Coordinates of C-alpha atoms in Angstrom, one line a residue:
X1 CA 4.6 21.1 -11.0
X2 CA 1.4 22.5 -8.6
X3 CA 1.9 25.6 -6.7
X4 CA 3.4 24.3 -3.5
X5 CA 0.9 24.0 -0.6
X6 CA 1.6 26.3 2.6
X7 CA 2.0 24.4 5.9
X8 CA 2.6 24.8 9.4
X9 CA 3.5 22.5 11.5
X10 CA 2.8 21.7 15.5
X11 CA 5.1 19.2 17.4
X12 CA 5.1 17.7 20.7
X13 CA 8.5 15.9 19.5
X14 CA 7.4 12.6 19.9
X15 CA 9.7 9.5 18.5
X16 CA 7.8 9.2 15.9
X17 CA 7.7 12.8 14.8
X18 CA 11.6 13.0 15.2
X19 CA 11.3 10.6 12.2
X20 CA 8.6 12.6 10.7
X21 CA 10.9 15.8 10.6
X22 CA 13.6 13.8 9.1
X23 CA 11.6 12.3 6.4
X24 CA 9.7 15.8 5.6
X25 CA 13.6 17.2 5.5
X26 CA 13.9 15.0 2.0
X27 CA 10.4 16.8 0.5
X28 CA 10.9 20.1 1.9
X29 CA 11.2 21.9 -1.9
X30 CA 7.7 20.5 -2.3
X31 CA 6.3 22.5 0.4
X32 CA 5.9 26.2 1.9
X33 CA 6.7 25.2 5.0
X34 CA 6.3 28.9 6.8
X35 CA 7.1 27.0 10.1
X36 CA 7.5 24.6 12.7
X37 CA 6.4 25.0 16.1
X38 CA 6.7 23.2 19.3
X39 CA 3.6 22.3 21.3
X40 CA 2.6 20.2 24.0
X41 CA 0.3 17.6 24.1
X42 CA -1.4 14.3 26.7
X43 CA 1.8 12.5 25.8
X44 CA 5.0 15.0 26.2
X45 CA 5.1 18.6 28.4
X46 CA 8.0 20.7 29.6
X47 CA 6.6 22.3 32.5
X48 CA 7.1 26.2 33.5
X49 CA 8.8 25.3 37.0
X50 CA 6.0 27.2 38.8
X51 CA 2.7 25.2 38.1
X52 CA 1.2 21.5 37.9
X53 CA -0.6 20.3 35.1
X54 CA -4.2 20.3 37.5
X55 CA -3.6 24.0 37.8
X56 CA -3.0 24.9 34.4
X57 CA -5.4 22.7 32.7
X58 CA -8.5 20.4 34.8
X59 CA -9.1 18.6 32.0
X60 CA -6.3 16.8 30.9
X61 CA -6.2 13.0 29.0
X62 CA -2.6 11.9 29.5
X63 CA -2.2 9.1 31.4
X64 CA 0.7 10.3 33.5
X65 CA 3.3 7.9 35.1
X66 CA 1.0 4.7 34.6
X67 CA 1.4 5.0 31.0
X68 CA 5.1 3.2 31.9
X69 CA 4.7 2.1 35.5
X70 CA 2.0 0.0 35.2
X71 CA 1.5 -3.2 33.5
X72 CA -1.7 -2.7 32.3
X73 CA -2.6 0.7 31.8
X74 CA -6.4 1.9 32.4
X75 CA -7.7 4.0 29.2
X76 CA -9.0 6.4 30.9
X77 CA -6.3 9.4 32.7
X78 CA -4.5 9.2 35.5
X79 CA -6.3 11.3 38.4
X80 CA -3.1 11.5 39.7
X81 CA -1.6 13.7 36.7
X82 CA -2.5 16.5 38.2
X83 CA 0.6 16.7 40.1
X84 CA 2.7 16.6 37.5
X85 CA 5.5 19.6 36.6
X86 CA 6.6 18.4 33.5
X87 CA 5.9 15.3 31.9
X88 CA 8.3 12.9 29.2
X89 CA 9.8 16.3 28.2
X90 CA 11.2 16.8 24.5
X91 CA 14.6 17.5 24.2
X92 CA 15.4 21.6 23.6
X93 CA 16.2 22.7 20.0
X94 CA 16.1 19.4 18.5
X95 CA 14.6 20.8 15.3
X96 CA 17.3 23.1 15.2
X97 CA 20.0 21.3 15.8
X98 CA 18.6 19.1 13.5
X99 CA 18.5 22.2 10.8
X100 CA 22.1 23.1 12.1
X101 CA 24.1 20.1 11.8
X102 CA 22.3 16.8 9.8
X103 CA 20.6 19.0 7.3
X104 CA 23.2 21.3 6.6
X105 CA 25.5 18.4 5.8
X106 CA 22.9 17.1 3.3
X107 CA 21.7 20.0 2.2
X108 CA 24.2 20.6 -0.8
X109 CA 23.3 17.0 -2.4
X110 CA 19.7 17.3 -1.9
X111 CA 20.0 20.6 -4.0
X112 CA 21.9 19.2 -6.6
X113 CA 19.3 16.3 -7.2
X114 CA 16.3 18.8 -6.5
X115 CA 18.2 20.3 -9.6
X116 CA 19.3 17.4 -11.3
X117 CA 15.2 16.6 -11.7
X118 CA 14.5 20.1 -12.0
X119 CA 12.2 20.5 -8.8
X120 CA 12.4 23.7 -7.2
X121 CA 15.3 24.1 -4.7
X122 CA 15.4 22.9 -0.9
X123 CA 15.0 25.8 1.4
X124 CA 19.0 26.4 3.3
X125 CA 19.7 25.5 7.2
X126 CA 19.1 29.0 8.1
X127 CA 15.5 29.6 6.7
X128 CA 14.4 27.1 8.5
X129 CA 15.7 28.1 11.8
X130 CA 14.3 31.1 11.5
X131 CA 10.9 29.2 10.5
X132 CA 11.1 27.2 14.1
X133 CA 9.1 28.6 17.2
X134 CA 8.3 27.7 20.5
X135 CA 5.1 27.4 21.2
X136 CA 2.9 26.7 24.2
X137 CA 5.0 23.4 25.9
X138 CA 4.5 23.7 29.3
X139 CA 1.3 21.6 29.5
X140 CA -0.7 19.5 28.2
X141 CA -3.4 21.9 26.7
X142 CA -2.4 24.9 27.8
X143 CA -4.0 28.4 25.9
X144 CA -2.9 30.7 28.7
X145 CA -0.9 32.9 26.6
X146 CA 0.3 33.9 23.2
X147 CA 3.7 32.6 22.4
X148 CA 6.0 32.9 19.4
X149 CA 4.4 29.8 18.2
X150 CA 0.8 31.0 18.2
X151 CA 1.5 34.5 17.4
X152 CA 3.4 33.3 13.6
X153 CA -0.1 30.9 13.4
X154 CA -2.3 33.9 14.1
X155 CA -0.5 36.8 11.6
X156 CA -0.4 33.8 8.6
X157 CA -4.1 32.8 9.4
X158 CA -4.9 36.7 9.2
X159 CA -2.3 38.4 6.5
X160 CA -3.0 38.9 3.0
X161 CA -2.0 35.6 1.5
X162 CA -4.5 34.2 -0.7
X163 CA -3.5 30.4 -0.5
X164 CA -5.0 27.3 1.6
X165 CA -2.9 27.2 4.8
X166 CA -2.7 24.2 6.0
X167 CA -2.2 23.3 9.5
X168 CA -0.6 20.0 10.5
X169 CA -1.4 19.0 14.2
X170 CA 1.0 16.5 15.4
X171 CA 0.6 16.9 19.3
X172 CA -1.7 18.9 20.8
X173 CA -3.8 21.4 19.5
X174 CA -3.2 23.7 22.5
X175 CA -1.0 25.8 20.2
X176 CA -3.1 26.3 17.3
X177 CA -5.8 26.9 19.2
X178 CA -4.2 29.9 21.6
X179 CA -3.6 31.2 17.8
X180 CA -7.5 30.9 17.5
X181 CA -8.3 32.4 20.7
X182 CA -6.1 35.9 20.1
X183 CA -8.0 36.4 16.9
X184 CA -11.2 36.0 18.6
X185 CA -10.0 38.3 21.5
X186 CA -8.9 40.9 18.8
X187 CA -12.1 40.5 16.5
X188 CA -15.1 39.1 18.7
X189 CA -16.7 42.1 19.8
X190 CA -16.0 43.9 16.6
X191 CA -18.4 44.6 13.8
X192 CA -16.4 42.5 11.4
X193 CA -16.3 39.2 13.5
X194 CA -18.2 37.1 11.1
X195 CA -16.2 38.3 8.5
X196 CA -13.3 37.3 10.2
X197 CA -14.7 34.2 10.7
X198 CA -15.3 33.3 7.5
X199 CA -12.0 34.4 6.4
X200 CA -10.5 31.6 8.8
X201 CA -13.3 29.1 7.0
X202 CA -12.6 29.8 3.6
X203 CA -8.3 29.3 4.1
X204 CA -7.4 27.5 7.2
X205 CA -7.2 23.5 6.6
X206 CA -6.0 21.3 9.9
X207 CA -4.9 17.5 9.5
X208 CA -4.1 15.5 12.4
X209 CA -7.2 15.5 14.1
X210 CA -9.7 12.5 14.4
X211 CA -13.4 12.5 15.2
X212 CA -12.7 16.1 16.5
X213 CA -9.9 15.5 18.9
X214 CA -6.6 16.1 19.0
X215 CA -3.7 15.0 21.4
X216 CA -5.7 17.0 24.1
X217 CA -8.8 18.4 24.6
X218 CA -7.7 22.3 24.0
X219 CA -10.3 22.1 20.9
X220 CA -13.3 21.1 22.2
X221 CA -13.0 22.9 25.6
X222 CA -12.0 26.5 23.7
X223 CA -11.5 26.2 19.8
X224 CA -14.5 25.0 18.6
X225 CA -17.3 27.2 20.1
X226 CA -15.1 30.1 18.9
X227 CA -14.5 28.4 15.4
X228 CA -17.5 26.1 14.8
X229 CA -16.7 25.6 11.0
X230 CA -13.3 25.2 10.9
X231 CA -12.6 22.6 8.6
X232 CA -10.5 19.2 9.7
X233 CA -9.2 16.9 6.7
X234 CA -8.3 13.4 7.4
X235 CA -7.2 10.7 4.6
X236 CA -8.6 6.8 4.5
X237 CA -5.4 5.0 4.1
X238 CA -2.9 5.3 6.4
X239 CA 1.5 5.4 6.8
X240 CA 3.4 5.4 9.2
X241 CA 2.4 3.5 12.0
X242 CA 4.1 1.2 15.0
X243 CA 3.0 -1.8 14.0
X244 CA 3.7 -1.3 9.6
X245 CA 6.0 -3.8 9.9
X246 CA 3.2 -6.6 10.8
X247 CA 0.4 -5.0 9.4
X248 CA 1.6 -2.9 6.6
X249 CA -0.4 -4.2 3.2
X250 CA 1.0 -7.5 1.6
X251 CA 2.1 -6.0 -1.7
X252 CA 4.1 -3.1 0.5
X253 CA 5.2 -4.9 3.8
X254 CA 8.4 -5.7 2.5
X255 CA 9.4 -2.4 2.2
X256 CA 8.9 -2.0 6.2
X257 CA 10.3 -5.4 7.2
X258 CA 14.1 -5.6 7.8
X259 CA 16.5 -5.7 6.2
X260 CA 15.1 -3.2 3.8
X261 CA 14.8 0.1 5.8
X262 CA 18.2 -0.1 7.1
X263 CA 19.9 -1.0 3.3
X264 CA 17.7 1.6 1.7
X265 CA 16.9 4.5 4.0
X266 CA 20.2 4.7 6.0
X267 CA 23.1 2.7 4.9
X268 CA 25.1 4.8 3.2
X269 CA 22.8 7.9 3.1
X270 CA 24.8 10.1 5.3
X271 CA 24.2 11.9 8.6
X272 CA 20.4 13.1 8.2
X273 CA 19.1 9.7 7.4
X274 CA 22.0 8.2 10.2
X275 CA 19.1 9.8 12.9
X276 CA 16.4 8.0 11.2
X277 CA 14.9 5.6 13.8
X278 CA 14.3 1.6 13.7
X279 CA 13.3 -1.0 15.7
X280 CA 16.0 -2.3 17.8
X281 CA 18.8 -0.2 16.2
X282 CA 20.7 1.0 19.3
X283 CA 19.2 4.5 19.6
X284 CA 18.5 6.0 23.0
X285 CA 15.5 8.2 23.4
X286 CA 16.3 11.5 25.7
X287 CA 13.9 11.4 28.7
X288 CA 11.7 8.9 27.5
X289 CA 11.3 5.7 29.6
X290 CA 12.3 2.1 29.5
X291 CA 8.9 1.1 27.7
X292 CA 9.2 3.3 25.1
X293 CA 12.7 2.9 24.5
X294 CA 12.0 1.1 21.2
X295 CA 15.5 1.1 19.7
X296 CA 17.1 -0.7 22.9
X297 CA 14.5 -3.8 23.3
X298 CA 12.7 -3.2 19.8
X299 CA 9.1 -3.8 21.5
X300 CA 5.6 -2.4 21.5
X301 CA 4.0 -2.7 24.8
X302 CA 1.4 -0.1 25.1
X303 CA 0.0 -1.6 28.3
X304 CA -3.2 -1.8 26.7
X305 CA -5.7 -4.5 28.4
X306 CA -6.2 -7.6 26.1
X307 CA -3.1 -6.5 23.6
X308 CA -0.2 -8.6 24.3
X309 CA 3.7 -6.7 23.6
X310 CA 4.2 -7.0 20.2
X311 CA 8.2 -7.9 19.4
X312 CA 10.0 -6.8 16.5
X313 CA 12.8 -7.5 14.1
X314 CA 16.0 -5.4 14.4
X315 CA 15.9 -2.6 11.6
X316 CA 11.9 -3.0 10.8
X317 CA 9.9 0.3 10.5
X318 CA 9.5 1.7 13.7
X319 CA 7.0 4.6 13.0
X320 CA 6.4 8.0 11.7
X321 CA 2.7 8.4 13.3
X322 CA 2.5 12.1 11.7
X323 CA 3.6 11.6 8.1
X324 CA 0.1 11.0 6.6
X325 CA -0.6 14.7 7.3
X326 CA 1.9 16.6 4.8
X327 CA 2.5 12.9 3.0
X328 CA -1.5 13.9 0.5
X329 CA 0.3 17.4 -0.2
X330 CA 3.1 16.6 -2.0
X331 CA 2.9 17.0 -5.7
X332 CA 3.1 13.6 -7.4
X333 CA 1.1 14.5 -9.9
X334 CA -2.4 13.1 -8.1
X335 CA -4.7 16.0 -7.7
X336 CA -6.4 15.3 -4.5
X337 CA -4.3 18.1 -2.5
X338 CA -6.4 21.0 -4.4
X339 CA -9.6 18.6 -4.6
X340 CA -10.7 16.2 -2.8
X341 CA -12.9 14.4 -5.4
X342 CA -9.3 13.2 -6.5
X343 CA -6.6 10.9 -5.4
X344 CA -3.8 11.6 -3.0
X345 CA -1.2 9.0 -2.0
X346 CA -2.8 8.5 0.6
X347 CA -6.6 8.2 -0.9
X348 CA -9.3 11.0 -1.4
X349 CA -9.4 13.3 1.5
X350 CA -12.8 13.7 3.7
X351 CA -13.5 15.7 6.0
X352 CA -13.4 14.7 9.8
X353 CA -16.5 13.5 11.1
X354 CA -17.6 12.2 7.6
X355 CA -17.8 8.5 6.7
X356 CA -14.9 8.5 3.5
X357 CA -16.0 7.8 0.3
X358 CA -14.8 6.1 -3.1
X359 CA -16.7 7.6 -5.9
X360 CA -19.8 8.6 -4.5
X361 CA -20.3 5.0 -2.5
X362 CA -19.6 4.9 1.2
X363 CA -17.8 2.5 2.9
X364 CA -16.3 1.3 5.6
X365 CA -12.5 1.3 6.4
X366 CA -12.0 -2.3 6.7
X367 CA -13.1 -3.1 3.2
X368 CA -12.1 0.9 1.7
X369 CA -11.7 -0.2 -1.9
X370 CA -9.9 -3.8 -1.4
X371 CA -9.4 -5.7 -4.0
X372 CA -9.1 -9.5 -3.4
X373 CA -5.2 -9.6 -2.5
X374 CA -6.2 -6.5 0.3
X375 CA -3.7 -4.1 -1.2
X376 CA -5.8 -1.3 -0.6
X377 CA -4.1 1.4 -1.7
X378 CA -2.5 1.3 -4.9
X379 CA 0.6 4.1 -4.1
X380 CA 1.5 3.1 -1.2
X381 CA 4.8 0.6 -2.5
X382 CA 5.7 3.2 -5.2
X383 CA 5.7 6.3 -2.6
X384 CA 7.9 4.0 0.1
X385 CA 10.6 3.1 -3.1
X386 CA 10.5 7.3 -3.9
X387 CA 11.4 7.7 0.2
X388 CA 14.5 5.4 -0.8
X389 CA 15.4 6.9 -3.6
X390 CA 14.8 10.4 -2.1
X391 CA 16.9 9.2 1.1
X392 CA 20.0 8.8 -1.5
X393 CA 19.7 12.2 -2.5
X394 CA 21.2 12.9 0.6
X395 CA 24.7 12.0 0.3
X396 CA 25.7 11.4 -3.4
X397 CA 26.0 13.0 -6.5
X398 CA 22.9 13.4 -9.0
X399 CA 24.4 11.1 -11.3
X400 CA 24.5 8.1 -8.8
X401 CA 20.7 9.0 -7.7
X402 CA 17.2 8.2 -9.4
X403 CA 15.3 11.0 -10.5
X404 CA 11.3 11.1 -11.2
X405 CA 10.1 11.2 -14.5
X406 CA 8.0 15.0 -15.3
X407 CA 4.8 14.6 -17.4
X408 CA 3.3 17.1 -19.6
X409 CA 0.6 18.3 -21.9
X410 CA -1.4 15.4 -20.2
X411 CA -4.8 14.6 -22.2
X412 CA -7.3 17.1 -20.6
X413 CA -10.2 16.5 -18.2
X414 CA -13.2 16.6 -21.0
X415 CA -16.6 14.9 -21.3
X416 CA -17.8 11.7 -23.7
X417 CA -20.9 9.9 -24.7
X418 CA -21.5 6.4 -24.3
X419 CA -19.3 3.9 -26.0
X420 CA -16.8 6.4 -27.4
X421 CA -13.2 6.3 -26.9
X422 CA -10.7 8.9 -25.5
X423 CA -7.9 9.5 -26.6
X424 CA -5.0 9.4 -24.1
X425 CA -1.8 11.0 -24.5
X426 CA 0.9 12.4 -22.1
X427 CA 4.8 14.0 -22.8
X428 CA 7.3 12.0 -20.4
X429 CA 10.4 13.6 -19.8
X430 CA 13.1 11.4 -18.5
X431 CA 16.1 13.1 -16.6
X432 CA 18.2 10.0 -16.2
X433 CA 17.8 8.2 -19.7
X434 CA 16.9 5.0 -17.3
X435 CA 14.1 4.3 -19.1
X436 CA 10.4 4.3 -17.8
X437 CA 7.2 1.5 -18.0
X438 CA 3.9 3.9 -18.1
X439 CA 0.5 2.5 -17.4
X440 CA -2.9 4.4 -17.2
X441 CA -5.7 2.6 -15.1
X442 CA -8.6 3.8 -13.9
X443 CA -8.9 4.9 -10.5
X444 CA -11.2 3.1 -7.9
X445 CA -11.3 5.7 -5.7
X446 CA -12.2 8.7 -7.6
X447 CA -14.6 7.1 -10.5
X448 CA -18.2 7.2 -9.7
X449 CA -19.3 4.5 -12.6
X450 CA -21.3 2.0 -10.9
X451 CA -22.2 -0.5 -14.0
X452 CA -21.1 -3.8 -14.9
X453 CA -18.1 -3.5 -16.9
X454 CA -15.3 -4.6 -14.6
X455 CA -12.8 -1.7 -14.8
X456 CA -10.4 -3.1 -12.1
X457 CA -8.5 -4.9 -14.9
X458 CA -8.2 -2.3 -17.7
X459 CA -4.5 -0.7 -18.2
X460 CA -3.1 0.6 -21.4
X461 CA 0.5 -0.1 -21.1
X462 CA 2.1 3.2 -22.8
X463 CA 2.1 6.8 -22.9
X464 CA -0.3 6.8 -25.3
X465 CA -3.8 4.6 -25.2
X466 CA -7.7 4.7 -25.8
X467 CA -10.3 4.4 -23.0
X468 CA -13.3 3.5 -24.2
X469 CA -16.7 4.7 -22.0
X470 CA -18.9 1.7 -20.9
X471 CA -22.0 1.4 -23.0
X472 CA -24.0 0.8 -19.9
X473 CA -22.4 4.1 -17.9
X474 CA -25.1 7.1 -16.7
X475 CA -25.1 10.8 -17.9
X476 CA -22.7 12.3 -14.8
X477 CA -20.8 9.3 -14.1
X478 CA -17.1 10.2 -13.7
X479 CA -14.2 8.1 -14.5
X480 CA -11.0 8.9 -13.7
X481 CA -7.7 7.9 -15.3
X482 CA -4.5 7.8 -13.8
X483 CA -0.9 7.6 -16.0
X484 CA 1.6 6.3 -13.8
X485 CA 5.1 6.5 -14.9
X486 CA 8.1 4.8 -12.8
X487 CA 11.1 4.2 -13.6
X488 CA 13.8 1.3 -14.3
X489 CA 16.8 2.7 -12.0
X490 CA 18.2 0.7 -8.8
X491 CA 15.7 2.9 -6.9
X492 CA 12.4 3.7 -9.0
X493 CA 10.8 6.8 -8.6
X494 CA 7.0 6.9 -9.7
X495 CA 5.1 10.0 -11.0
X496 CA 1.2 10.4 -12.3
X497 CA -0.8 12.4 -14.2
X498 CA -4.8 12.3 -13.5
X499 CA -7.6 13.0 -16.4
X500 CA -11.1 13.3 -15.6
X501 CA -13.8 11.7 -18.4
X502 CA -17.3 12.9 -17.1
X503 CA -20.5 10.9 -19.2
X504 CA -22.5 13.7 -21.1

């Protein structure tokens, strides 16, 4: 298993954030969660009992009460929102309560299954409570002062841990920005300022920001001028959208539509997965207006002009709008978390503001690696299956659950000439003994070959095989060969290994 990525999450506790947190709980042994921090956003803020939004932040983005009172909601911010003293406040201690109750109930079973799969241990409920902090929650874009949440981010950025620090923004950027402002307050007037900024640039990666905008304007208003070289990363393929039950790719959409989510993620899987929310499941969201009570009416109506309300079936997948920040960091044997020239579960990472590329070629989102059947992400179905297998870990003994194989001693990266065969091999350890299916394929998203040979259909359906470099390959072309191993259990798990072959 690769070294676990170091992660801090900031969240405004939107309903989809709650689902993302529950989902993340099943994979907490795959990451080093330094902290999870409550923050504000244009959608949720708690107020401070003294001020209005306009007094604290004159450059807000919230649509305010219009978002749930008006039939058609204008795209611009609500000019009257400056009078708000709070807005759709999220339930206090929601995360701590989850750790102390539902996660604590699931933890022994999660731990037993992790050990059966030879995976790292899960953090204890007490450890997770200690890593949960309150950040800048009073108002959208509020960066007035340091908070426990901004302090933990600041200290993690400035400490001596050499690992990359992933800051995953699930809400507004303001608590992260406050941490950066505090670093600037300490160092901007000193001779080491340039060195401090270079330290931040080398160490920090941010995910969850699109086109330079988080869920408030704080980065543009305060952060960007202080740290203009900060890196924001994105992935090309989505996961967890409110419309996935209607719009997920064809080979996977049945895993987002009723009855699959309820039957495979929730039923019989204990209280932790019992908290997970689906369309029309009857769950009521605290402090949310009727328009956003998706558990009661199963209707998605943002009030956007020209967009009719979407009606979902009871039990359809509802949303995890922020899971796509941490899913690429999970260790399934894909190499993209450490090297953006390789795949992650959600495709190769690219810098916000850049055009995503496949094998070095620019492409639009509407045609991203798209074969004829429109299944643009080759890893999506396997990931959703893994989620189901993992959900069962919450309440069942290891002998009742499915566990992934471990792949070891795979063929190393190498060079080869045109027409030359590359021997592919690996050692696969199956902890359940249920058997597995193994397939080598050429990754279309990480390879750079532009010749005439159609490699989309090439595969070797065995752990050992041979790949022959096409005769028209050019020096420097790269082929990324991906071994997929899918277990044959009732709830299959898939793991990968990737080998890069460069033409000499």
